[in-house]
PDB file of C-alpha atoms in Angstrom:
ATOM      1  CA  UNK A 141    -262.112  16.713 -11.613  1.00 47.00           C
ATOM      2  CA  UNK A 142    -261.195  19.967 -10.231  1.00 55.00           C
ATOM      3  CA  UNK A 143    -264.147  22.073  -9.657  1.00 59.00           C
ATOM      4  CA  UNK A 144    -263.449  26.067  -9.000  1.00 58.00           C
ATOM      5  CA  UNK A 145    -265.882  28.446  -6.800  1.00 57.00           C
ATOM      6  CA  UNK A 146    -265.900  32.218  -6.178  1.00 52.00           C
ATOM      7  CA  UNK A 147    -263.857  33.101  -3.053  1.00 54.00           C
ATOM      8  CA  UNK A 148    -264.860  36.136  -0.108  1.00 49.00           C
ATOM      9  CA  UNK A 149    -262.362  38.543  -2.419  1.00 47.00           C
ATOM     10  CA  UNK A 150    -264.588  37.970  -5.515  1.00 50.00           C
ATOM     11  CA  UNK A 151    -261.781  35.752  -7.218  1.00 54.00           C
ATOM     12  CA  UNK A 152    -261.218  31.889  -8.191  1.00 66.00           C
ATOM     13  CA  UNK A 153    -260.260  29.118  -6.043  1.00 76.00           C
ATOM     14  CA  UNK A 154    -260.161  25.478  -6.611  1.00 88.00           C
ATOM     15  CA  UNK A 155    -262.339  23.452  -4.611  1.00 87.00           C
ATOM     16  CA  UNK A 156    -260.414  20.212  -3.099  1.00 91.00           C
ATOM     17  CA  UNK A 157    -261.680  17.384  -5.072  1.00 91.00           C
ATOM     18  CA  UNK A 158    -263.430  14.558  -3.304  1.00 89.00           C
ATOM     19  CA  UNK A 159    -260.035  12.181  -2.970  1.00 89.00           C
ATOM     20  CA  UNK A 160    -260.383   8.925  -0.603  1.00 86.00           C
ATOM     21  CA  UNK A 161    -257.061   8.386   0.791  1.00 84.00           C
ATOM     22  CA  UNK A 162    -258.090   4.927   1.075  1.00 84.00           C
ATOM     23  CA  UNK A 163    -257.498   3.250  -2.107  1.00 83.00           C
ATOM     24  CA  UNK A 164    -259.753   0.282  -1.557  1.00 82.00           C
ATOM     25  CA  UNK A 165    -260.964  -1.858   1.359  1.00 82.00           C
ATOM     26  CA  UNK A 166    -261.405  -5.225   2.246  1.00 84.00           C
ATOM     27  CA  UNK A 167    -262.638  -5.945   5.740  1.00 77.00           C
ATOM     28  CA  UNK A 168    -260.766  -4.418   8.097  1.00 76.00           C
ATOM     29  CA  UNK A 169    -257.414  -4.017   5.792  1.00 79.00           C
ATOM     30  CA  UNK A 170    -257.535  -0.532   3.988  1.00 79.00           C
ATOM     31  CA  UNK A 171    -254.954   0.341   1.515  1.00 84.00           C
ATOM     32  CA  UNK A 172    -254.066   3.896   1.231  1.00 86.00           C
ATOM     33  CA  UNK A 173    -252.408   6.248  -1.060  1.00 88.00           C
ATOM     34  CA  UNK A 174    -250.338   7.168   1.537  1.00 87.00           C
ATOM     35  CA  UNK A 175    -248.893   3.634   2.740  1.00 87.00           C
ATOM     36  CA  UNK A 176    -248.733   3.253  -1.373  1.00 92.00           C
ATOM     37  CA  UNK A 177    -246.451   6.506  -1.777  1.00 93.00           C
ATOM     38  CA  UNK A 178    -243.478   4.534   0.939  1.00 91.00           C
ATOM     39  CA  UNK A 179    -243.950   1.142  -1.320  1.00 93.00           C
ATOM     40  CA  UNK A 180    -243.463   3.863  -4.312  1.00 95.00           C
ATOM     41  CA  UNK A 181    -240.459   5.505  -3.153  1.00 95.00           C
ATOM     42  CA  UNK A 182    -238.646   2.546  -1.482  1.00 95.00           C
ATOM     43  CA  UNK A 183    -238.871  -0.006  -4.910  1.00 96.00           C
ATOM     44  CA  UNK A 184    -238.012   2.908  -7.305  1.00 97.00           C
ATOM     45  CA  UNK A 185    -235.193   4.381  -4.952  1.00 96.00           C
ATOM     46  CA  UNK A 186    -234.098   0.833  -4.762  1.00 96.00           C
ATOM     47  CA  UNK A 187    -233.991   0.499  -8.355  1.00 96.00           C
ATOM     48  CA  UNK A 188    -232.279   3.585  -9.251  1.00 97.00           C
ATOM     49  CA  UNK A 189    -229.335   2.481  -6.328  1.00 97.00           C
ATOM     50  CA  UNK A 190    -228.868  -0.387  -7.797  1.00 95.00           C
ATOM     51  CA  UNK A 191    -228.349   1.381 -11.420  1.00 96.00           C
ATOM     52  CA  UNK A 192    -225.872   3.762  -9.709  1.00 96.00           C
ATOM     53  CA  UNK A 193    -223.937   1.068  -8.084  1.00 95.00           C
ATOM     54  CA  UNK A 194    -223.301  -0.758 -11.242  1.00 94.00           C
ATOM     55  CA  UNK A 195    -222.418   2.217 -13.175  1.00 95.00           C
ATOM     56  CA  UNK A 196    -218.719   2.149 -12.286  1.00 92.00           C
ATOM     57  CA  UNK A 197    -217.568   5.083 -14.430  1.00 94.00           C
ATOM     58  CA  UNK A 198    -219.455   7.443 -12.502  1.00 95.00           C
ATOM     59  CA  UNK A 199    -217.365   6.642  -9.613  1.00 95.00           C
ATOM     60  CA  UNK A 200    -214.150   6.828 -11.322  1.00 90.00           C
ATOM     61  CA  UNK A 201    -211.046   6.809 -10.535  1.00 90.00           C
ATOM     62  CA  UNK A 202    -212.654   5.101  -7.165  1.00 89.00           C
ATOM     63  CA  UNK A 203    -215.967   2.619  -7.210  1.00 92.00           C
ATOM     64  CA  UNK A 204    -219.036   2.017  -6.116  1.00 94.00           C
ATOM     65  CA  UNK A 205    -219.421   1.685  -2.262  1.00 94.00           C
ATOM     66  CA  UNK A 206    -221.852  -1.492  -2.495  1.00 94.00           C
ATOM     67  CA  UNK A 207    -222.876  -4.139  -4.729  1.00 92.00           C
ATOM     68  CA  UNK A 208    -226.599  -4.331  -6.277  1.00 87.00           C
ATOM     69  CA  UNK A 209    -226.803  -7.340  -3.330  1.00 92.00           C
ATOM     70  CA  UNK A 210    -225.801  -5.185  -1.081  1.00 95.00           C
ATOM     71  CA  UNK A 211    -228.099  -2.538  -1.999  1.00 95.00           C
ATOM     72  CA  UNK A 212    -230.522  -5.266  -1.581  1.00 94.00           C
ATOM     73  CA  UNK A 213    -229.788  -5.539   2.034  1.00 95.00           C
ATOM     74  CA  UNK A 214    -229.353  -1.798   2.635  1.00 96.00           C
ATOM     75  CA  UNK A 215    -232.886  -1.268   1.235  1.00 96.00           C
ATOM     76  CA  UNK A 216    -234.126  -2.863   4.869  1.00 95.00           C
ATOM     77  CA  UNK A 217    -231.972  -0.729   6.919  1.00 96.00           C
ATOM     78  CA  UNK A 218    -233.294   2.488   5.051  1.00 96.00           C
ATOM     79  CA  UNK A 219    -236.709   1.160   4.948  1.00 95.00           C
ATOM     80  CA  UNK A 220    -236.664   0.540   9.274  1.00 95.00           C
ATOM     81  CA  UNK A 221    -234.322   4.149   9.511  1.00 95.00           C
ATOM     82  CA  UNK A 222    -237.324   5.900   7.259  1.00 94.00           C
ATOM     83  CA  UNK A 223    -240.377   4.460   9.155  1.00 91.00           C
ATOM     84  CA  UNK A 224    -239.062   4.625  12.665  1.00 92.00           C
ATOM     85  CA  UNK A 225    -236.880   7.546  12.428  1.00 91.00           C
ATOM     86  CA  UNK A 226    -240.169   9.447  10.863  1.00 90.00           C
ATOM     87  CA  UNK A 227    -242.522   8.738  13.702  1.00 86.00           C
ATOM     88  CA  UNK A 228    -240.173   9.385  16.300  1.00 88.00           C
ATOM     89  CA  UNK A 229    -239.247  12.848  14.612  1.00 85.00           C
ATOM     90  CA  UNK A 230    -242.807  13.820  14.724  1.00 84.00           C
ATOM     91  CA  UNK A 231    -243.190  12.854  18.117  1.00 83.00           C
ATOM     92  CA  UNK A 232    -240.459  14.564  19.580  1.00 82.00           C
ATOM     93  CA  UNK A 233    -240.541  17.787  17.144  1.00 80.00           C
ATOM     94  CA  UNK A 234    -244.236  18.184  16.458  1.00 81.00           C
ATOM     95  CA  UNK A 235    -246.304  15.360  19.035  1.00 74.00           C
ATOM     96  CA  UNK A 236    -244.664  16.511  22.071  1.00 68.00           C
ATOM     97  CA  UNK A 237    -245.657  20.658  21.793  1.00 66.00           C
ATOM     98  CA  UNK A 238    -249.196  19.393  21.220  1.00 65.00           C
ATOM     99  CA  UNK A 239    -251.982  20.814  23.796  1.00 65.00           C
ATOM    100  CA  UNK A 240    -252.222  17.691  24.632  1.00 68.00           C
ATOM    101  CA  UNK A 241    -249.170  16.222  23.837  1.00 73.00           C
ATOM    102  CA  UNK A 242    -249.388  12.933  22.012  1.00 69.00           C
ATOM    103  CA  UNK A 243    -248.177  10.760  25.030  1.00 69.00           C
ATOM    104  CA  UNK A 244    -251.198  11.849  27.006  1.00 69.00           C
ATOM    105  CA  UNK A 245    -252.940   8.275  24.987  1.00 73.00           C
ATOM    106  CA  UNK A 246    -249.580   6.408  24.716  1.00 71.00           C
ATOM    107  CA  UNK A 247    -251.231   4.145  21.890  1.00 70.00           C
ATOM    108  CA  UNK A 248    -251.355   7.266  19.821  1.00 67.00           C
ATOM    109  CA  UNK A 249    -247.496   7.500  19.790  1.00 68.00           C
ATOM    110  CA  UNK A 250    -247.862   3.572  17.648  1.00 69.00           C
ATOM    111  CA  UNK A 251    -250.761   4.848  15.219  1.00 66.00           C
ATOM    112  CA  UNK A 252    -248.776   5.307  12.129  1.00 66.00           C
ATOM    113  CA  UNK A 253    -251.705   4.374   9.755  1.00 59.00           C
ATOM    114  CA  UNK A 254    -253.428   7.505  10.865  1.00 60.00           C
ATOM    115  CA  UNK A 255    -250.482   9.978   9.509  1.00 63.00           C
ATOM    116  CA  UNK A 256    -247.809  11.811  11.301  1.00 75.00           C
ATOM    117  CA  UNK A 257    -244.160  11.175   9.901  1.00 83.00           C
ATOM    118  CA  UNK A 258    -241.490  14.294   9.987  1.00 88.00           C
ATOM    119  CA  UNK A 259    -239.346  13.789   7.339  1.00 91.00           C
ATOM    120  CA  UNK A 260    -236.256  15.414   9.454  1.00 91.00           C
ATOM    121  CA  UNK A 261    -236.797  12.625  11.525  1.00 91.00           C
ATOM    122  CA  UNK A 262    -236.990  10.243   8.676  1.00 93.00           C
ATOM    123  CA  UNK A 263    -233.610  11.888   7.329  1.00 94.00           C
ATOM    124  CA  UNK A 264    -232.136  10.966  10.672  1.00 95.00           C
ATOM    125  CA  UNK A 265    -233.291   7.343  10.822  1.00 95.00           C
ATOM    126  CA  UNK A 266    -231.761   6.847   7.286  1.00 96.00           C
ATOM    127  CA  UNK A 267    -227.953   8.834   8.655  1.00 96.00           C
ATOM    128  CA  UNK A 268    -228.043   6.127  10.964  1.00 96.00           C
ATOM    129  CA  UNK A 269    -228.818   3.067   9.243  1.00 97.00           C
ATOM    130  CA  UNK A 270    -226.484   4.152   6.624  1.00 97.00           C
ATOM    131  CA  UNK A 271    -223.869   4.248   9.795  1.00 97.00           C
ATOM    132  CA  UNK A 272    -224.612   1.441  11.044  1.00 97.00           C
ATOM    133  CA  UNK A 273    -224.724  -0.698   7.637  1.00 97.00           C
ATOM    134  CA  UNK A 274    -221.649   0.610   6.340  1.00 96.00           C
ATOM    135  CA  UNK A 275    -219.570   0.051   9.729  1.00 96.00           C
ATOM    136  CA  UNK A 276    -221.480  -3.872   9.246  1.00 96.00           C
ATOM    137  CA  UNK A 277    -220.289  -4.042   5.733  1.00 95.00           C
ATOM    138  CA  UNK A 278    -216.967  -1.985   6.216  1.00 94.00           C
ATOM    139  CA  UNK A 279    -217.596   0.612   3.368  1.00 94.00           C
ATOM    140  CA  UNK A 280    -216.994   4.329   3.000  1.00 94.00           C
ATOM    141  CA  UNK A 281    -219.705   6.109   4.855  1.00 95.00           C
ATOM    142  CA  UNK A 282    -219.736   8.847   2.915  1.00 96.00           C
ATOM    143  CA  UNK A 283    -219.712   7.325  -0.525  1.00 96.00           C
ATOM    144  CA  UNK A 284    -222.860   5.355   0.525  1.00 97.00           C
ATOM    145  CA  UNK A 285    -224.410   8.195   1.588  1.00 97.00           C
ATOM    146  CA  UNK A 286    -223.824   9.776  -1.978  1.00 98.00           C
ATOM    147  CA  UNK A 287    -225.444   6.129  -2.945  1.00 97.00           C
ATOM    148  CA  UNK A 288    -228.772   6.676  -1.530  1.00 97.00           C
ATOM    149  CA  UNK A 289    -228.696  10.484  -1.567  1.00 98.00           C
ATOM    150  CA  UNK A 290    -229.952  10.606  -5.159  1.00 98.00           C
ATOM    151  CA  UNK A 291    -233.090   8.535  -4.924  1.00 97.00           C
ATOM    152  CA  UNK A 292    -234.828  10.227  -1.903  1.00 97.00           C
ATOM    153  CA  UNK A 293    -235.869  12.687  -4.118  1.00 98.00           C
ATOM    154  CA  UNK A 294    -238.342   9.932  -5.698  1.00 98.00           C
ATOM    155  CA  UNK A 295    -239.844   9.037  -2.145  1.00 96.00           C
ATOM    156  CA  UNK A 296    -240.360  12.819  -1.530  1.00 96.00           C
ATOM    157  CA  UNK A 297    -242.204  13.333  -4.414  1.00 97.00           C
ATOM    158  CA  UNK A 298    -244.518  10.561  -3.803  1.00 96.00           C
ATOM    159  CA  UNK A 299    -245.099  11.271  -0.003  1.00 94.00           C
ATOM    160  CA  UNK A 300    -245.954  14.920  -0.787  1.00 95.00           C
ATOM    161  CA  UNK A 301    -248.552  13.684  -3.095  1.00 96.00           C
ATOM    162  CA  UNK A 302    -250.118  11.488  -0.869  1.00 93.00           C
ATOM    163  CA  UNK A 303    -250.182  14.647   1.534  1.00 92.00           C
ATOM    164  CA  UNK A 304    -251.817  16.235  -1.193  1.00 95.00           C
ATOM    165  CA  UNK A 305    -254.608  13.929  -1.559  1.00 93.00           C
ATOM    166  CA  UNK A 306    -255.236  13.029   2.139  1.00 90.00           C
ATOM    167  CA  UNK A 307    -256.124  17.085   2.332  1.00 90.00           C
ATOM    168  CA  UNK A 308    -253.316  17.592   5.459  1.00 89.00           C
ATOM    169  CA  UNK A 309    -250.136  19.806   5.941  1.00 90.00           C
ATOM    170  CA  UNK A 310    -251.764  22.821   4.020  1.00 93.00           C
ATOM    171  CA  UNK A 311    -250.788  26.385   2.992  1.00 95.00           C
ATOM    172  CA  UNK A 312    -251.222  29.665   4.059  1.00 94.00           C
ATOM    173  CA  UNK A 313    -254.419  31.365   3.469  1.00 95.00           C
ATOM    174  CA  UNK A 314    -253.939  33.132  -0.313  1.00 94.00           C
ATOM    175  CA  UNK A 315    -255.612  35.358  -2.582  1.00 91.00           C
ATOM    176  CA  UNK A 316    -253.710  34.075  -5.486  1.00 87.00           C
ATOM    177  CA  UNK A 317    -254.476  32.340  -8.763  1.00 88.00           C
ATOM    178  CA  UNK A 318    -253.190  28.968  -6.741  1.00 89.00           C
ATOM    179  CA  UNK A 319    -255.354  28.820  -4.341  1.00 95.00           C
ATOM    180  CA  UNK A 320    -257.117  25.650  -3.433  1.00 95.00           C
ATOM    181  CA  UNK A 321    -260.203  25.327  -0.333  1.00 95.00           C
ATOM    182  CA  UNK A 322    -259.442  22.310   1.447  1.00 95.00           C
ATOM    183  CA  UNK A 323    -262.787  21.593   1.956  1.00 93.00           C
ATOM    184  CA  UNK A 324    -265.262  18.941   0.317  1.00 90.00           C
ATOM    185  CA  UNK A 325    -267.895  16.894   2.119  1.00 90.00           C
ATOM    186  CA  UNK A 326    -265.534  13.920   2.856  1.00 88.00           C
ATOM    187  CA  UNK A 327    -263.783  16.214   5.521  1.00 90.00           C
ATOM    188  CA  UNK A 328    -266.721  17.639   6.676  1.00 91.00           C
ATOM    189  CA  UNK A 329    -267.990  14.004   7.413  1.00 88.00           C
ATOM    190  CA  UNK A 330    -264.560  13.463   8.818  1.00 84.00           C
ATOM    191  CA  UNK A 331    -264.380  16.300  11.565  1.00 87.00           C
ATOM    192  CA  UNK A 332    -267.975  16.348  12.206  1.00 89.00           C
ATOM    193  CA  UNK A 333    -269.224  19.284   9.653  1.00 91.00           C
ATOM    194  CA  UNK A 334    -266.075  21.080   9.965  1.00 92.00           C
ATOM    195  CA  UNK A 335    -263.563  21.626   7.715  1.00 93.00           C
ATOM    196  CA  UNK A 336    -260.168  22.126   9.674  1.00 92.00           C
ATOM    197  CA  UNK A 337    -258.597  23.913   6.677  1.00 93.00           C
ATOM    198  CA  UNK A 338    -261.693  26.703   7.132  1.00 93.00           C
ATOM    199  CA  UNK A 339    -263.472  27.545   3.357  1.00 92.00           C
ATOM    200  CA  UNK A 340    -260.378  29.911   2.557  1.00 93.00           C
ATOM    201  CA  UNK A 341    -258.193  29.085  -0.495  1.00 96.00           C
ATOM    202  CA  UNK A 342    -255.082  28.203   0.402  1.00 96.00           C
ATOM    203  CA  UNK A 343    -251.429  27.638  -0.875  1.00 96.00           C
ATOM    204  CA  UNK A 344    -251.297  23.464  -2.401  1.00 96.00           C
ATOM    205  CA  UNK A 345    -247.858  24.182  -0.018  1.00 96.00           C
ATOM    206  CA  UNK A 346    -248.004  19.890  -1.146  1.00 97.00           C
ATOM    207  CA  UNK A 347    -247.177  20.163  -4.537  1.00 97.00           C
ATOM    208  CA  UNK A 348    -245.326  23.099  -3.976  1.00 98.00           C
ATOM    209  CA  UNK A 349    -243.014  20.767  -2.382  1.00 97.00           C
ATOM    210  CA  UNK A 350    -243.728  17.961  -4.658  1.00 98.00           C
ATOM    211  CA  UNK A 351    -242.446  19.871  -7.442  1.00 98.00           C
ATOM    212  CA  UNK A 352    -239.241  21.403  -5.577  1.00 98.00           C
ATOM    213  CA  UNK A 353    -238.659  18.716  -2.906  1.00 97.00           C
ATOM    214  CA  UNK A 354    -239.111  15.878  -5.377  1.00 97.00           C
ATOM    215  CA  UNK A 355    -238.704  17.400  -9.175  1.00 98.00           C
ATOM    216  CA  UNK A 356    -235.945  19.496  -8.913  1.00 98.00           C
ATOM    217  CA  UNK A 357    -233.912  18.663  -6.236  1.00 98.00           C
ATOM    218  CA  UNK A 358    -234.091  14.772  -8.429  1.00 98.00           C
ATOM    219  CA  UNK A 359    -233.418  17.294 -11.392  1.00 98.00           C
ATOM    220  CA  UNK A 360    -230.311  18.926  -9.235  1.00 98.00           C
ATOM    221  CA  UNK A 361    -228.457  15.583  -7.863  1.00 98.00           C
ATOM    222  CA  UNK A 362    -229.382  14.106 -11.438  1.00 98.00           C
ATOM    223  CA  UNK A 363    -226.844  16.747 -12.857  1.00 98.00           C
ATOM    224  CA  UNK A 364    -224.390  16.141 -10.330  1.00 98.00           C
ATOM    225  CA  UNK A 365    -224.307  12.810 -10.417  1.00 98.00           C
ATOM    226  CA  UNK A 366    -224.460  11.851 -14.253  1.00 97.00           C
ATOM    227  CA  UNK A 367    -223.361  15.356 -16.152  1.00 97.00           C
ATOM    228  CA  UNK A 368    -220.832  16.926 -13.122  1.00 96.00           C
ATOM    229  CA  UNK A 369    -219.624  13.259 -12.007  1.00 95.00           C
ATOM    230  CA  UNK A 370    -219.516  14.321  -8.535  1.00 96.00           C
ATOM    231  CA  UNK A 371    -220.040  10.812  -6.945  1.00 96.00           C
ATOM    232  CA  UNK A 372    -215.917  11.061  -7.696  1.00 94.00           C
ATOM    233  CA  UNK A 373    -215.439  13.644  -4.512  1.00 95.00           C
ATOM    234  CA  UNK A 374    -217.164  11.223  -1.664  1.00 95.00           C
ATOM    235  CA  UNK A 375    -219.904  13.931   0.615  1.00 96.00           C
ATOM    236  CA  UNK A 376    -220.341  15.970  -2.356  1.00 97.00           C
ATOM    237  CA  UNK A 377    -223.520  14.425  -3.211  1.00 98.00           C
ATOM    238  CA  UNK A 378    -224.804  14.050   0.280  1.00 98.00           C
ATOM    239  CA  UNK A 379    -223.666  17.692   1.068  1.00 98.00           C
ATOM    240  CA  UNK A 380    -226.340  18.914  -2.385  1.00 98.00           C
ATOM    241  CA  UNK A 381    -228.582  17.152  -0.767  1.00 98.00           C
ATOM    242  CA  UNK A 382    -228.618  18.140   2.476  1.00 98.00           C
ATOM    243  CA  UNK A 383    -228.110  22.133   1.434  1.00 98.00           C
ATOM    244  CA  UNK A 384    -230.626  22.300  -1.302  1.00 98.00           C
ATOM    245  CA  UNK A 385    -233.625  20.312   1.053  1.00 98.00           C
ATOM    246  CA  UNK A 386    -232.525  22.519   3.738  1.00 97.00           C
ATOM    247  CA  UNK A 387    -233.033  25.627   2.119  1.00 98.00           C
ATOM    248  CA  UNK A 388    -235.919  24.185  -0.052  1.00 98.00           C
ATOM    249  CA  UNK A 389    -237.840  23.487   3.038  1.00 96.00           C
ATOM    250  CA  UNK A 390    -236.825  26.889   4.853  1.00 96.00           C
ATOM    251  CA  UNK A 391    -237.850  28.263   1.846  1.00 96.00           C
ATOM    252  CA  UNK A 392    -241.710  26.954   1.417  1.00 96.00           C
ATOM    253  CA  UNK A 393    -242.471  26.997   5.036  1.00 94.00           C
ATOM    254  CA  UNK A 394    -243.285  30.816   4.506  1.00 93.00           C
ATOM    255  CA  UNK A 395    -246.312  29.470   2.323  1.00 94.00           C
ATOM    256  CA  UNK A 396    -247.309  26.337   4.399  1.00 92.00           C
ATOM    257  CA  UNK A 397    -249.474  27.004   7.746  1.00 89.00           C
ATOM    258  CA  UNK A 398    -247.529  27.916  11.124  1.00 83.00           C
ATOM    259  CA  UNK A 399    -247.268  25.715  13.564  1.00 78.00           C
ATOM    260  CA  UNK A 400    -249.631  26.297  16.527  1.00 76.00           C
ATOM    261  CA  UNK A 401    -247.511  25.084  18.926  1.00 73.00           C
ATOM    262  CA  UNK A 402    -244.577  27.923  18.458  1.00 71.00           C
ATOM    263  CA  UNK A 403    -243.829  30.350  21.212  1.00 69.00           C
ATOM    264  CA  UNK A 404    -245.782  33.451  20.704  1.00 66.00           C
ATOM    265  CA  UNK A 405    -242.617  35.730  19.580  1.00 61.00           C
ATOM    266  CA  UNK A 406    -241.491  32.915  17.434  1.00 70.00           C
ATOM    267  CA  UNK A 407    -245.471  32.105  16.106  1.00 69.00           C
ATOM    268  CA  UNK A 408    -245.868  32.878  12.436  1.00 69.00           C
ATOM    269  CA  UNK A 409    -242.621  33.902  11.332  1.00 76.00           C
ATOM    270  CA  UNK A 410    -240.172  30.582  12.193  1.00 87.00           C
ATOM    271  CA  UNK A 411    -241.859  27.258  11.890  1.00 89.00           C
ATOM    272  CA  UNK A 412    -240.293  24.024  13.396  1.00 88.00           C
ATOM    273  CA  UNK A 413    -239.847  23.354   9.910  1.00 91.00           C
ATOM    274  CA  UNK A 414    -237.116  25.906   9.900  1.00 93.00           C
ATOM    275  CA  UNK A 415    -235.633  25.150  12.877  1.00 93.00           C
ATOM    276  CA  UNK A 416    -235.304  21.688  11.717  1.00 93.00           C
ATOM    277  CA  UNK A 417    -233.562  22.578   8.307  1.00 96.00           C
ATOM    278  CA  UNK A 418    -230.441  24.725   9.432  1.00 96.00           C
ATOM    279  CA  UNK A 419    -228.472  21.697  11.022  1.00 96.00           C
ATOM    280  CA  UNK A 420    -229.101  20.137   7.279  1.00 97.00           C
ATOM    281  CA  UNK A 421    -228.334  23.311   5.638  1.00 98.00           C
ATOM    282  CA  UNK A 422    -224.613  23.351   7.680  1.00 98.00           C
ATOM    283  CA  UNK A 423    -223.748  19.461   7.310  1.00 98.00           C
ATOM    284  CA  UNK A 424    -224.350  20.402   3.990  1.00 98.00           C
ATOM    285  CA  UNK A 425    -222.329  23.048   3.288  1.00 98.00           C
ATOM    286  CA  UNK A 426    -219.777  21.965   5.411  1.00 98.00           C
ATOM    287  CA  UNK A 427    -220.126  18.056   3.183  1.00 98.00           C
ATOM    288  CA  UNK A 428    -219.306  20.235  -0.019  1.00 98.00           C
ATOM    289  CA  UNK A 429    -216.846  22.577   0.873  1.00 97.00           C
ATOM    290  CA  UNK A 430    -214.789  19.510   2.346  1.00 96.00           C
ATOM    291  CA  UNK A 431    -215.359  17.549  -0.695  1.00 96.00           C
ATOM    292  CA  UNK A 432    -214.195  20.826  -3.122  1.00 93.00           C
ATOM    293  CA  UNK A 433    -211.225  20.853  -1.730  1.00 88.00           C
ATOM    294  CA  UNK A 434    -209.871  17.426  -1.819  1.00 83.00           C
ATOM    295  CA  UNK A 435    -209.038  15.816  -5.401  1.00 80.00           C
ATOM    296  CA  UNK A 436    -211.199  12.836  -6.510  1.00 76.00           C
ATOM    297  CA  UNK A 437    -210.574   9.712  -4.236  1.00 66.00           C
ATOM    298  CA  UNK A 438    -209.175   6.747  -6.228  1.00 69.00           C
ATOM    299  CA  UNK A 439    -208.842   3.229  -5.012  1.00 62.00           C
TER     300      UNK A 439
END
């Protein structure tokens, strides 16, 4: 239950609620929300694939790139393009400007259980297993890209939940009606009496993105895909994608917290974050202005 306490202004914040983002224990082998929120993503994405692929009127007058059998397959490549592609993202685009950086214990760099995964990264490792699978399986690229494009949404959702209830990747301090203190006596037992959020409220940036990220950018590809039948002009998909996470991300960076790591001129007012979405905001445009103006590929 969410329990609400008088902030320094004299308003009303929510007080983080005493989640575990271990869902239970045995021995040594924790399962957490987190680890659950991949599992999450991965089956239903697969799922929702594989009801795309069969649905050969929404590709017409072409078809689908891949069989459901090959989706089963491609679920492995996406699965190894998400995981490594994440970690390696955050330790090039977040570990590395650490004071220390993360290398300085290389076992950190392996120590996925404990968090750090950049999604930009992630987005990456997926581009290139798609590549690579579709070169393998001699398909369009592009089409099979507009395959999996529609079901990240469902893995985004999840994740920034999880996010959510480990109490990490938190807003901007706020004196609005939204505001949540990320701090309970879990974290203060977990930093040693400190809570690294402070006692502020701040923005739930999580299910700000949850709901934007995951929601309506599902909500946005769901009415290209099904009510516009763009899955016709191959990139089109993929290029919505790309575009509206781009600019979804650029957008709620301004309410999640800076990085610390930016150069002082660049420190509060362009995140990493940022940086990170224009390339996707450009492949993206470019993806649907080259798919506008070509007529519907048949085969």
């Amino acid at each position: 239950m969410l329990n609400e306490a008088s902030d320094a202004a004299g308003g009303i914040a929510v007080v983080f609620p005493e989640f575990d983002p271990i869902l239970f224990q045995i021995g040594p082998v924790a399962i957490r929300w987190y680890a659950l929120a991949y599992v999450a993503g991965i089956l239903l994405g697969w799922r929702y694939a594989a009801m795309l692929a069969r649905r050969e009127a929404l590709w017409s007058p072409g078809r689908s790139p891949a069989t459901p059998a090959q989706i089963d397959d491609l679920v492995l490549w996406v699965t190894l393009g998400v995981i490594l592609g994440g970690r390696l993202g955050y330790v090039l685009f977040y570990g590395a400007l650490m004071d220390p950086p993360i290398w300085s214990n290389p076992l950190d760099i392996f120590k996925i259980w404990e968090g750090g995964m950049a999604f930009h990264g992630g987005a990456l490792g997926v581009a290139i297993a798609i590549v690579l699978f579709a070169r393998a399986q001699k398909m369009s690229m592009l089409k099979l890209g507009d395959l999996v494009a529609p079901v990240v949404p469902i893995g985004l959702f999840f994740g920034r939940v999880a996010n959510f209830i480990n109490g990490e990747l938190w807003g901007r301090p706020t004196d609005g009606p939204l505001g949540v203190i990320f701090c309970n006596d879990r974290i203060r037992a977990l930093y040693s009496g400190v809570c690294p959020a402070g006692e502020m409220p701040r923005h739930p940036s999580q299910l700000y993105e949850a709901g934007l990220e995951g929601v309506g950018l599902f909500l946005l590809l769901w009415l290209a895909v099904w009510k516009l039948k763009l899955l016709a002009k191959p990139g089109y998909v993929t290029g919505l994608f790309l575009l509206g996470y781009g600019l979804i991300r650029a957008l709620l960076e301004t309410v999640r917290e800076p990085d610390s790591f930016m150069p002082e001129a660049l420190s509060g007012y362009v995140t990493m974050g940022m940086l990170l979405s224009i390339p996707m905001i450009l492949i993206g445009a470019w993806l649907i202005w080259r798919a506008r103006s070509r007529p519907p590929v048949a085969e």
